[in-house]
Structures are given as C-alpha cells and as structure tokens.
Coordinates of C-alpha atoms and ligand atoms in Angstrom, one line a residue:
Chain A
M1 CA 172.3 8.3 40.0
S2 CA 172.4 11.6 38.3
M3 CA 172.7 13.7 41.3
E4 CA 176.1 14.4 42.8
A5 CA 176.8 12.6 46.0
I6 CA 179.6 13.0 48.5
T7 CA 180.5 10.2 51.0
D8 CA 182.0 11.1 54.4
K9 CA 184.3 8.9 56.4
H10 CA 181.3 7.3 58.2
G11 CA 180.0 6.2 54.7
V12 CA 177.1 8.5 54.9
K13 CA 176.2 10.0 51.6
R14 CA 175.3 13.6 51.0
Y15 CA 173.7 15.2 48.0
L16 CA 174.2 18.7 46.4
I17 CA 170.8 20.2 45.8
T18 CA 169.5 23.6 44.5
L19 CA 166.3 25.1 45.8
N20 CA 164.7 28.2 44.6
V21 CA 163.0 29.4 47.7
N22 CA 161.1 32.7 47.6
G23 CA 162.9 33.8 44.5
D24 CA 166.3 33.1 45.8
S25 CA 168.5 30.3 44.6
Y26 CA 170.3 28.2 47.4
T27 CA 172.7 25.4 47.1
K28 CA 172.9 23.0 50.0
V29 CA 174.4 19.6 50.9
V30 CA 171.6 17.3 52.3
K31 CA 171.5 13.7 53.5
G32 CA 169.3 11.3 51.6
N33 CA 166.7 11.3 54.3
T34 CA 166.4 15.0 55.0
V35 CA 162.9 16.3 54.6
L36 CA 162.2 19.7 52.9
V37 CA 160.8 21.3 56.0
N38 CA 164.0 20.7 57.9
V39 CA 166.1 22.3 55.2
L40 CA 163.7 25.4 55.3
R41 CA 163.8 25.7 59.0
D42 CA 167.3 24.6 60.1
D43 CA 169.4 25.6 57.1
L44 CA 167.7 28.6 55.7
D45 CA 166.3 29.9 59.0
L46 CA 162.7 30.2 57.4
T47 CA 160.9 29.2 60.7
G48 CA 157.6 30.5 59.5
T49 CA 156.9 27.1 58.2
K50 CA 155.8 25.0 61.1
K51 CA 156.1 21.3 62.0
G52 CA 153.1 19.5 63.6
C53 CA 152.3 16.0 63.1
E54 CA 155.1 15.5 60.5
L55 CA 152.9 12.6 58.9
G56 CA 150.9 14.8 56.3
D57 CA 147.8 15.0 58.4
C58 CA 147.9 18.5 59.8
G59 CA 149.3 20.8 57.0
S60 CA 151.0 23.2 59.3
C61 CA 154.3 22.6 57.1
T62 CA 152.5 23.6 53.9
V63 CA 154.5 25.2 51.4
L64 CA 154.0 25.7 47.6
M65 CA 156.2 23.5 45.3
D66 CA 156.1 24.9 41.8
G67 CA 153.0 26.7 42.9
K68 CA 151.2 23.7 44.4
P69 CA 150.6 23.2 48.1
V70 CA 152.5 20.1 49.6
N71 CA 153.4 19.0 53.0
S72 CA 157.1 19.7 53.3
C73 CA 157.4 17.1 56.1
L74 CA 156.7 14.4 53.4
V75 CA 159.0 15.8 50.6
L76 CA 162.5 14.6 50.7
A77 CA 164.8 17.6 50.0
V78 CA 166.5 15.7 47.3
E79 CA 163.3 15.4 45.6
A80 CA 162.6 19.3 45.8
D81 CA 166.1 19.7 43.9
G82 CA 165.5 22.3 41.1
R83 CA 161.9 23.1 42.2
E84 CA 160.6 26.4 43.1
I85 CA 159.5 26.7 46.8
T86 CA 157.3 29.5 48.3
T87 CA 157.1 29.6 51.9
I88 CA 155.0 32.2 54.1
E89 CA 158.0 34.4 54.2
G90 CA 157.8 34.8 50.5
L91 CA 154.4 36.3 50.5
A92 CA 155.0 39.9 51.8
Q93 CA 156.5 42.2 49.1
H94 CA 158.7 45.1 50.6
E95 CA 157.3 44.9 54.1
Q96 CA 153.7 45.1 52.4
L97 CA 151.8 42.0 53.7
D98 CA 149.9 40.0 51.2
R99 CA 146.3 40.6 50.8
L100 CA 145.6 37.2 52.5
Q101 CA 147.7 38.0 55.4
D102 CA 146.1 41.3 56.0
S103 CA 142.7 39.7 55.7
F104 CA 143.6 37.1 58.3
V105 CA 144.6 39.8 60.7
N106 CA 141.5 41.9 60.0
H107 CA 139.1 39.2 60.4
A108 CA 140.7 37.7 63.7
A109 CA 141.4 34.4 61.9
V110 CA 144.7 33.9 63.8
Q111 CA 144.2 32.6 67.3
C112 CA 147.3 30.7 68.5
G113 CA 149.0 31.1 65.1
Y114 CA 150.4 27.8 64.6
C115 CA 148.4 26.8 61.7
T116 CA 148.2 30.2 60.1
P117 CA 151.4 29.9 57.8
G118 CA 150.1 26.7 56.3
M119 CA 146.5 27.8 56.2
I120 CA 147.5 31.0 54.3
M121 CA 149.8 28.9 51.9
S122 CA 146.9 26.6 50.9
A123 CA 144.6 29.7 50.5
K124 CA 147.2 31.4 48.4
A125 CA 147.4 28.4 46.1
L126 CA 143.6 28.4 45.9
L127 CA 143.3 32.1 44.9
S128 CA 146.0 31.8 42.3
K129 CA 144.1 29.0 40.6
N130 CA 140.6 30.3 41.4
P131 CA 140.3 33.9 42.2
D132 CA 136.7 34.0 43.1
P133 CA 136.0 30.7 45.1
T134 CA 132.8 29.6 46.7
E135 CA 132.6 29.1 50.5
Q136 CA 132.6 25.3 49.6
E137 CA 135.8 25.6 47.5
V138 CA 137.6 27.5 50.3
R139 CA 136.6 24.7 52.8
E140 CA 137.9 22.0 50.5
A141 CA 141.2 23.9 49.8
I142 CA 142.0 24.1 53.7
A143 CA 140.7 20.7 54.5
G144 CA 144.3 19.5 54.8
N145 CA 145.1 22.3 57.3
L146 CA 143.9 21.5 60.8
C147 CA 143.2 24.5 63.2
R148 CA 143.0 23.1 66.8
C149 CA 141.8 26.3 68.1
T150 CA 138.9 25.6 65.7
G151 CA 138.8 29.1 64.3
Y152 CA 137.7 27.8 60.8
V153 CA 134.6 30.4 60.6
N154 CA 136.9 33.4 60.6
I155 CA 139.5 31.7 58.4
V156 CA 137.1 31.1 55.8
K157 CA 135.6 34.6 56.0
A158 CA 139.2 36.0 55.8
V159 CA 139.9 33.9 52.7
L160 CA 136.7 34.9 50.9
A161 CA 137.3 38.6 51.8
A162 CA 140.7 38.5 50.4
A163 CA 139.4 36.9 47.2
K164 CA 136.8 39.8 46.9
A165 CA 139.4 42.4 47.6
E166 CA 141.7 40.9 44.8
G167 CA 138.8 40.7 42.5
G168 CA 138.1 44.4 43.1
A169 CA 141.6 45.5 42.6
A170 CA 141.8 43.5 39.3
R171 CA 138.6 45.3 38.0
Chain B
M1 CA 165.5 -2.5 41.6
D2 CA 167.3 -5.8 40.6
Q3 CA 170.4 -4.7 42.4
F4 CA 168.7 -4.0 45.7
G5 CA 166.0 -6.7 46.0
A6 CA 164.2 -6.5 49.2
R7 CA 166.5 -4.0 50.6
G8 CA 165.4 -1.4 48.2
K9 CA 161.9 0.6 47.9
V10 CA 160.5 2.6 45.2
L11 CA 159.7 6.2 46.0
A12 CA 156.9 7.9 44.1
G13 CA 155.0 10.5 46.0
G14 CA 156.3 9.4 49.3
T15 CA 153.1 10.2 51.2
D16 CA 153.1 6.6 52.3
V17 CA 156.7 5.5 52.3
L18 CA 158.0 8.5 54.2
S19 CA 155.1 8.3 57.0
M20 CA 155.8 4.6 57.5
M21 CA 159.6 5.2 57.6
K22 CA 159.2 8.0 60.2
Q23 CA 156.9 5.8 62.2
G24 CA 159.5 3.0 62.2
L25 CA 157.2 0.8 60.1
L26 CA 159.6 0.6 57.2
A27 CA 163.2 0.8 57.0
P28 CA 164.6 0.3 53.5
E29 CA 168.3 0.6 53.0
V30 CA 167.7 2.3 49.6
L31 CA 165.0 4.5 48.2
V32 CA 164.8 4.6 44.4
S33 CA 162.9 7.7 43.1
L34 CA 160.9 7.6 40.1
K35 CA 160.4 11.4 39.7
N36 CA 162.6 11.7 36.6
L37 CA 160.4 9.3 34.7
A38 CA 158.2 12.2 33.4
E39 CA 156.5 10.0 30.7
L40 CA 155.0 8.0 33.7
K41 CA 153.0 11.1 34.6
Q42 CA 150.8 11.2 31.3
I43 CA 147.1 10.4 31.1
Y44 CA 146.0 9.7 27.5
A45 CA 143.7 7.7 25.3
D46 CA 145.4 5.1 23.3
P47 CA 143.2 4.0 20.4
A48 CA 144.6 0.4 20.7
R49 CA 144.6 -0.1 24.5
G50 CA 142.1 2.3 26.1
V51 CA 142.7 5.1 28.6
V52 CA 146.3 5.0 30.0
I53 CA 147.1 6.5 33.3
G54 CA 150.8 6.8 34.0
A55 CA 151.8 5.4 37.4
L56 CA 153.2 8.7 38.6
A57 CA 150.0 10.8 37.8
T58 CA 149.0 12.2 41.2
H59 CA 145.6 12.4 42.5
N60 CA 145.2 16.0 41.4
D61 CA 146.5 15.0 37.8
L62 CA 143.7 12.4 37.7
A63 CA 141.0 14.9 38.9
D64 CA 142.2 17.5 36.4
S65 CA 142.6 15.3 33.5
P66 CA 140.6 16.3 30.4
V67 CA 140.7 12.8 29.1
L68 CA 139.2 11.4 32.2
Q69 CA 136.8 14.1 32.7
E70 CA 135.4 13.3 29.4
R71 CA 135.6 9.6 29.6
Y72 CA 135.5 8.6 33.4
L73 CA 134.3 11.6 35.3
S74 CA 133.8 9.1 38.2
L75 CA 137.5 8.5 38.5
C76 CA 138.2 12.4 38.7
Q77 CA 135.5 12.6 41.5
T78 CA 137.1 9.7 43.4
A79 CA 140.6 11.2 43.1
H80 CA 139.3 14.6 44.0
H81 CA 137.6 13.4 47.2
M82 CA 140.8 11.5 48.4
A83 CA 143.0 12.7 51.3
N84 CA 143.6 16.5 51.2
N85 CA 144.9 18.8 48.6
Q86 CA 148.5 18.6 49.7
V87 CA 148.6 14.8 49.7
R88 CA 146.6 14.9 46.2
N89 CA 149.4 17.1 44.8
T90 CA 152.2 14.4 45.7
G91 CA 150.4 11.0 46.1
T92 CA 150.5 9.0 43.0
A93 CA 148.0 6.5 41.5
G94 CA 150.7 4.0 41.2
G95 CA 151.5 4.4 45.0
N96 CA 147.8 4.0 45.8
L97 CA 147.8 0.7 44.1
V98 CA 151.0 -0.7 45.2
N99 CA 150.4 0.3 48.8
A100 CA 147.5 -2.2 48.7
V101 CA 145.8 -1.0 51.8
P102 CA 142.3 -2.5 51.8
S103 CA 140.6 0.8 52.4
A104 CA 142.5 2.6 49.5
D105 CA 140.1 4.7 47.3
L106 CA 141.3 4.2 43.7
P107 CA 141.2 0.2 43.6
P108 CA 137.6 -0.4 43.8
L109 CA 136.5 1.9 40.8
L110 CA 139.5 0.9 38.8
I111 CA 138.6 -2.7 39.3
A112 CA 134.9 -2.0 38.3
L113 CA 136.2 -0.5 35.2
G114 CA 138.1 -3.5 34.4
A115 CA 141.6 -1.9 34.6
A116 CA 144.9 -3.7 34.4
V117 CA 148.3 -2.7 35.5
T118 CA 151.7 -3.0 33.6
L119 CA 154.6 -4.4 35.8
V120 CA 158.2 -3.8 34.3
S121 CA 161.5 -5.3 35.4
T122 CA 164.8 -5.7 33.5
G123 CA 163.4 -9.0 32.7
G124 CA 160.5 -7.6 30.7
S125 CA 157.0 -6.5 31.3
R126 CA 153.7 -8.1 32.2
T127 CA 150.1 -7.2 32.3
V128 CA 148.1 -8.2 35.5
K129 CA 144.3 -7.6 35.9
L130 CA 144.0 -5.1 38.8
E131 CA 141.4 -7.5 40.4
E132 CA 144.1 -10.2 40.4
F133 CA 146.9 -7.7 41.6
F134 CA 146.1 -7.7 45.4
T135 CA 146.8 -10.7 47.6
G136 CA 146.2 -9.3 51.1
P137 CA 146.7 -6.1 53.2
R138 CA 149.9 -4.4 51.8
M139 CA 150.5 -7.3 49.6
T140 CA 150.4 -7.6 45.9
V141 CA 151.7 -10.0 43.1
K142 CA 154.4 -7.3 42.3
K143 CA 157.8 -8.6 42.7
D144 CA 160.5 -6.6 44.4
N145 CA 162.3 -5.9 41.1
E146 CA 159.2 -4.9 39.3
I147 CA 157.9 -1.3 38.8
L148 CA 154.3 -0.5 38.1
T149 CA 154.5 1.9 35.1
E150 CA 151.0 2.4 34.0
I151 CA 147.2 1.7 34.6
V152 CA 145.0 0.8 31.5
I153 CA 141.4 0.9 31.3
P154 CA 140.5 -1.0 28.2
D155 CA 137.6 0.4 26.1
N156 CA 134.4 -1.2 27.3
S157 CA 130.5 -1.0 27.0
F158 CA 129.9 0.6 30.4
T159 CA 127.5 3.5 30.3
G160 CA 127.9 4.5 33.8
S161 CA 130.2 4.2 36.8
T162 CA 130.6 5.7 40.1
Y163 CA 132.3 5.2 43.5
H164 CA 131.4 6.3 47.0
K165 CA 133.8 6.4 49.8
F166 CA 131.7 6.2 53.0
G167 CA 134.0 7.8 55.7
L168 CA 133.4 9.2 59.1
R169 CA 134.5 12.7 57.9
R170 CA 134.4 14.5 54.6
S171 CA 138.1 14.9 54.4
G172 CA 141.2 13.0 55.4
A173 CA 139.2 10.0 56.8
L174 CA 139.8 6.4 55.5
A175 CA 136.9 4.6 54.0
V176 CA 134.6 2.6 56.4
V177 CA 133.3 1.0 53.2
G178 CA 134.0 1.9 49.5
V179 CA 131.6 0.9 46.9
A180 CA 132.3 1.2 43.1
V181 CA 129.9 0.1 40.3
A182 CA 130.0 0.0 36.5
V183 CA 127.2 -0.8 34.5
A184 CA 126.1 -1.2 30.8
M185 CA 122.6 -0.3 30.2
E186 CA 120.4 -1.0 27.3
G187 CA 117.0 0.6 27.9
D188 CA 116.0 -0.6 31.4
L189 CA 118.0 -3.8 31.3
C190 CA 121.5 -4.0 32.7
R191 CA 123.5 -6.1 30.2
D192 CA 126.8 -5.9 32.2
V193 CA 127.8 -4.8 35.6
R194 CA 130.9 -5.0 38.0
I195 CA 130.5 -4.2 41.7
A196 CA 133.8 -3.8 43.6
L197 CA 134.0 -3.2 47.3
G198 CA 136.7 -1.7 49.2
A199 CA 137.6 -1.9 53.0
V200 CA 135.4 -4.9 53.5
A201 CA 138.0 -7.7 53.1
P202 CA 141.8 -8.1 53.1
T203 CA 141.8 -7.0 49.6
P204 CA 139.2 -5.2 47.3
I205 CA 136.7 -7.7 46.2
R206 CA 134.0 -8.2 43.6
A207 CA 130.6 -9.0 44.4
F208 CA 130.0 -11.6 41.8
K209 CA 126.7 -13.0 43.0
A210 CA 125.2 -9.5 43.3
E211 CA 126.3 -8.9 39.7
E212 CA 124.4 -11.8 38.4
V213 CA 121.2 -10.8 40.4
L214 CA 121.1 -7.5 38.4
K215 CA 122.0 -8.7 35.0
N216 CA 119.3 -8.8 32.3
R217 CA 116.4 -7.9 34.4
P218 CA 114.4 -4.8 34.4
V219 CA 115.7 -2.5 37.0
T220 CA 113.4 -1.6 39.7
D221 CA 114.0 -0.2 43.2
Q222 CA 113.2 -3.7 44.6
L223 CA 115.8 -5.3 42.4
L224 CA 118.5 -2.8 43.4
E225 CA 117.7 -3.5 47.1
E226 CA 118.0 -7.3 46.4
V227 CA 121.4 -6.6 44.7
G228 CA 122.5 -4.5 47.8
R229 CA 121.6 -7.3 50.2
C230 CA 123.4 -9.9 48.1
A231 CA 126.6 -7.6 47.9
A232 CA 126.5 -7.3 51.7
G233 CA 126.4 -11.0 52.2
E234 CA 129.4 -11.5 50.0
S235 CA 131.5 -9.1 51.9
N236 CA 133.6 -10.1 54.8
P237 CA 134.5 -7.1 56.9
I238 CA 136.3 -6.8 60.2
S239 CA 135.0 -5.0 63.2
D240 CA 137.3 -2.0 64.2
I241 CA 137.6 1.4 65.4
R242 CA 135.9 2.7 62.3
G243 CA 132.9 0.4 62.5
S244 CA 131.6 -3.0 63.4
K245 CA 131.3 -5.9 60.9
E246 CA 127.5 -5.6 60.9
Y247 CA 127.5 -1.9 60.4
R248 CA 130.0 -2.1 57.5
Q249 CA 127.8 -4.8 55.8
D250 CA 124.7 -2.8 56.2
M251 CA 126.5 0.3 54.5
I252 CA 127.5 -2.1 51.6
R253 CA 123.8 -2.9 51.2
V254 CA 122.8 0.8 51.2
F255 CA 125.6 2.2 49.2
T256 CA 125.4 -0.6 46.6
R257 CA 121.9 0.2 46.0
R258 CA 122.4 3.9 45.7
M259 CA 125.6 3.7 43.6
L260 CA 123.8 1.4 41.1
K261 CA 121.0 3.8 40.9
K262 CA 123.3 6.7 40.4
A263 CA 125.4 5.0 37.7
I264 CA 122.3 3.6 35.8
S265 CA 120.6 7.1 35.6
E266 CA 123.5 9.5 35.6
G267 CA 126.5 7.7 33.7
H268 CA 130.0 8.1 34.7
V269 CA 129.7 10.4 37.7
Ligands
FAD301 C1 147.2 12.6 55.3 C2 146.9 11.4 54.4 C3 145.7 11.1 53.8 C4 145.4 10.1 52.9 N1 144.2 9.8 52.5 C5 143.9 8.8 51.7 C6 142.7 8.5 51.2 O1 141.7 9.5 51.5 N2 142.4 7.6 50.3 C7 143.6 6.8 50.0 O2 143.3 5.8 49.2 N3 144.8 7.0 50.4 C8 145.1 8.0 51.3 N4 146.3 8.2 51.7 C9 147.4 7.2 51.5 C10 148.5 7.6 50.4 O3 148.5 8.9 50.1 C11 147.9 7.2 49.0 O4 148.0 5.8 48.9 C12 149.0 7.6 47.8 O5 148.3 7.3 46.6 C13 150.4 6.9 47.9 O6 151.2 7.2 46.7 P1 152.5 7.8 46.8 O7 152.9 8.2 45.6 O8 152.6 8.9 47.8 O9 153.2 6.4 47.3 P2 154.7 6.3 48.0 O10 154.6 6.5 49.4 O11 155.6 6.8 47.2 O12 154.6 4.7 47.8 C14 153.7 3.8 48.4 C15 154.2 2.3 48.1 O13 154.0 1.9 46.8 C16 155.5 1.6 46.2 N5 155.4 2.3 45.0 C17 154.8 3.5 44.7 N6 154.9 3.7 43.4 C18 155.3 2.6 42.7 C19 155.6 2.2 41.4 N7 155.2 2.9 40.3 N8 156.0 0.9 41.2 C20 156.3 0.1 42.3 N9 156.2 0.4 43.5 C21 155.7 1.5 43.8 C22 156.4 2.2 47.2 O14 157.5 1.4 47.2 C23 155.6 2.0 48.6 O15 155.8 0.7 49.0 C24 146.6 9.2 52.6 C25 147.9 9.6 53.1 C26 148.1 10.7 53.9 C27 149.5 10.9 54.4

C-alpha cells in the first residue's frame, strides 16, 4: 500500500490523507473505514453537509469531488485523498452568496432546509457543465436529492432562474 | 487478493460494498481499493477485440463516452438512466457486474451484445462470456482472488440494440423487469437476435426460444407479439414488493415486443 499508515497499540491502522476542501489543503489522520462526510463534519466542522440515509439514496450529503457530485457518505476518506472537494460552505465568496443560493432564497425553495445544501451542490455541478439546462435536465440532475417537504416545484424554478441570471451576466 | 482470500473484498466505487457494510450485511477484514489503476477506467475501440470498457469506468463515463455514443448509444442510455447522478459518478461498470444483483441494469444489454469479461489473478487471466458469468443472486464464477479488469463487446453484425428498465419510478428505483435486445436486420428479415432479460430469474437470462421465433421471418406486429409471448413464457420471475410473477411476465411480453420494434427501426438506441 502506497499510503502511509500508523498502527496504534490496539492494532487499529490510521492513514495520513490530504484533502483539498474549498480551496484549502488539510492533512488528516483517518481510520480506514471513516467516510468522507464524517471528516467534513466532525474534523473540519463543515456541518453544512448533512447526513440523511447514509446509504446513497437521499443525497443530503452531496459534495463535489473534482467537480462532480458524489454522496460523501459512500466515499471513504482514504479514497478522497488528493482530491478536490467542494462543500456548500465553499460556494459563497467574500460573504457574497452564490447566485444559486440567492435564487433558492428568492424562490422560497428552502422549507425545512435539510436537503438544501445537497440540492444546491447537485445544481451547481449541473450549471458548471450545462449553463442553460432545460427543466427536464434540472429534474434529472437533482433526482438523487430527496426533499421530503416535497418543495420540488420551487427548487426547479430556483435553479432555472439562477441559470438565466448567470447566462445574463455572461452576455 | 491471493493474500486475503475470502477475508478480502475489492472496493471499486463502493456504492454497494459500503452500503452493505453499513447495514451489517458484509464485514470484510480488508478492503482492497482499485482506484489507482487508472488504466482500468478507459473505454476504447480495439481493432482486434472490439469495444473495451475498463472495469473502473463509472456509469457516467459510459454515458459520456464518445466511442460508445458512436457504436452503442444504447449502452450510454442505459447507464444514463441508472441510479442517480451521484451514484453514476462513483459506481462502476465492473462493480455492477460483480455485484450480480438480478435486477442490475448493465448485464442484460451487455449479454445481448455478446460481451465477455476478463478475469485476472496472479495465476493468469481468463475470458468468460458474460452470459456464463452469473450463477445466482450475488454469485458469479469469479474466484475470490480474481479481479474483473475489462468488459469486451466483440465486433458483431447487430444493426440495432436497446434496453428498457421498467421501474416503478423514473429515478432511483430497481427494475421490475429489464429487457434488452440486439438485432441484425437484413431488409425486413431478422438474421440474428439476442434477447436478454433482467430481474425475472436468479440471474439475467436469454430468451432462446423467443429468439428462434423471430429469426429469418418477415417482421410484422403479429410476429413481434408472438416473440414477446414466448419470452414471457421463458422467464421465471418471483412475486415480491415490486410486482407479482404474473405482472412481471406480462411486462416481459410488452417490453420485448416494444424493444424489438425500437431496435429494428431505430438502431442502437
Ligand atoms: C442509491 C443507489 C441507487 C442504485 N441504483 C442502481 C440502478 O438503478 N441500477 C443498478 O443496476 N444498480 C444500482 N445501484 C447499485 C450499484 O450502485 C451499482 O451496481 C454499481 O455499479 C456498483 O459499482 P461500485 O463500483 O460502486 O461497486 P462496489 O460497491 O465497489 O463493489 C460491488 C461488488 O463488486 C466487487 N467488485 C467491484 N469491482 C470489482 C472488480 N473490478 N473486480 C472484482 N470485484 C469487483 C466488490 O468487491 C463488491 O463485491 C444503486 C446503488 C445505490 C446506492
């Protein structure tokens, strides 16, 4: 194994990993079975990323890994070694909310708020790849993010409006 | 893997292994990650062997692959409609096969296209036809010390292919039935056909009798209906929360007919 491991007196192995999270580099010591979401929440205090089903169904733990949305509950921390991670905390720049975040607020796309961070990360990945999506494409992109308040109508509106606003700025 | 035997498990995307471990359904002592084997992520056309899909290619890698879009768009469509975007970014083609869940979405179409897999261990490598790979739910001929390295679709005469996952929801639902077909048309005669069904038996199966019904006869709507009926008769589904045996068999009839019509008239879709 190429990764450095430290074995403690109980025989438990720990590994040294380096994560780039929201542009900052962190070096952490993690157990082999630690999942990424727990490093983000417990070690780095980035509690914007939520835990729901912890089985990859609900999407509340969605973060971007090298720009692509993944369920951070199903990614081992050691597997994220050397990768670039973006969480919801990484979107606002200098206290200025991301256009998507603004749009969610303005369209009342946030009800209880639990799904919101994951929902926005999925939408962010979509707009980076496809700045002018159709409603169908938006729905497909967020299909892995469950909103149990069932506020999908406004969520879809918010994403489409953010896309429009971004397109406008580019033109 | 030689060193760990049954105590070890390969970790690819982890979408299945980690869910199972969290639910206490699996407790390997050692997980062996394949992520540093970047060459197993490639998808390319090899003039001597056909289209090669590295085992570590994710479902989104399949969906976005220019080679597959040109040759087997049906496979891109299948991958694109699996799971959800997050799982498609991590879940791999190899994991989907080795997992060997009867309702898995990639096996039927790959079987219809005549794919084979390469299994490698320190003792050497062997090639197994995908239709001979599965032996039961979550069981395959792969030995504990073997790694699946690639999936190969040999060049063939098929003019069309398609897969339909009939699920209860558009996204994130397992297949109630999955129907894949590949056809080689010459005018209105079907010279060769392979029909593979998922979620209707302990392993994906071929509907051999139905294939024979279709071959070398002018294609008409009545003939396709007859083929669908025959395929339904060859399947042996269970009744469960997603559908009864009778319902599944009827859906096999309907979707075999519809998928054949689609592949015959639209090509690889
Ligand atoms: C929310 C959710 C939705 C899903 N939806 C679908 C769906 O719609 N359709 C569908 O078919 N599946 C679905 N799945 C199942 C699963 O994601 C896929 O089967 C996926 O392709 C598994 O790949 P993986 O790389 O994550 O496998 P892993 O979890 O890493 O591995 C799965 C099994 O295969 C073995 N393995 C993996 N790769 C290799 C290899 N190269 N050589 C030897 N052994 C190997 C592992 O040891 C393990 O036993 C879903 C899963 C989740 C969590």
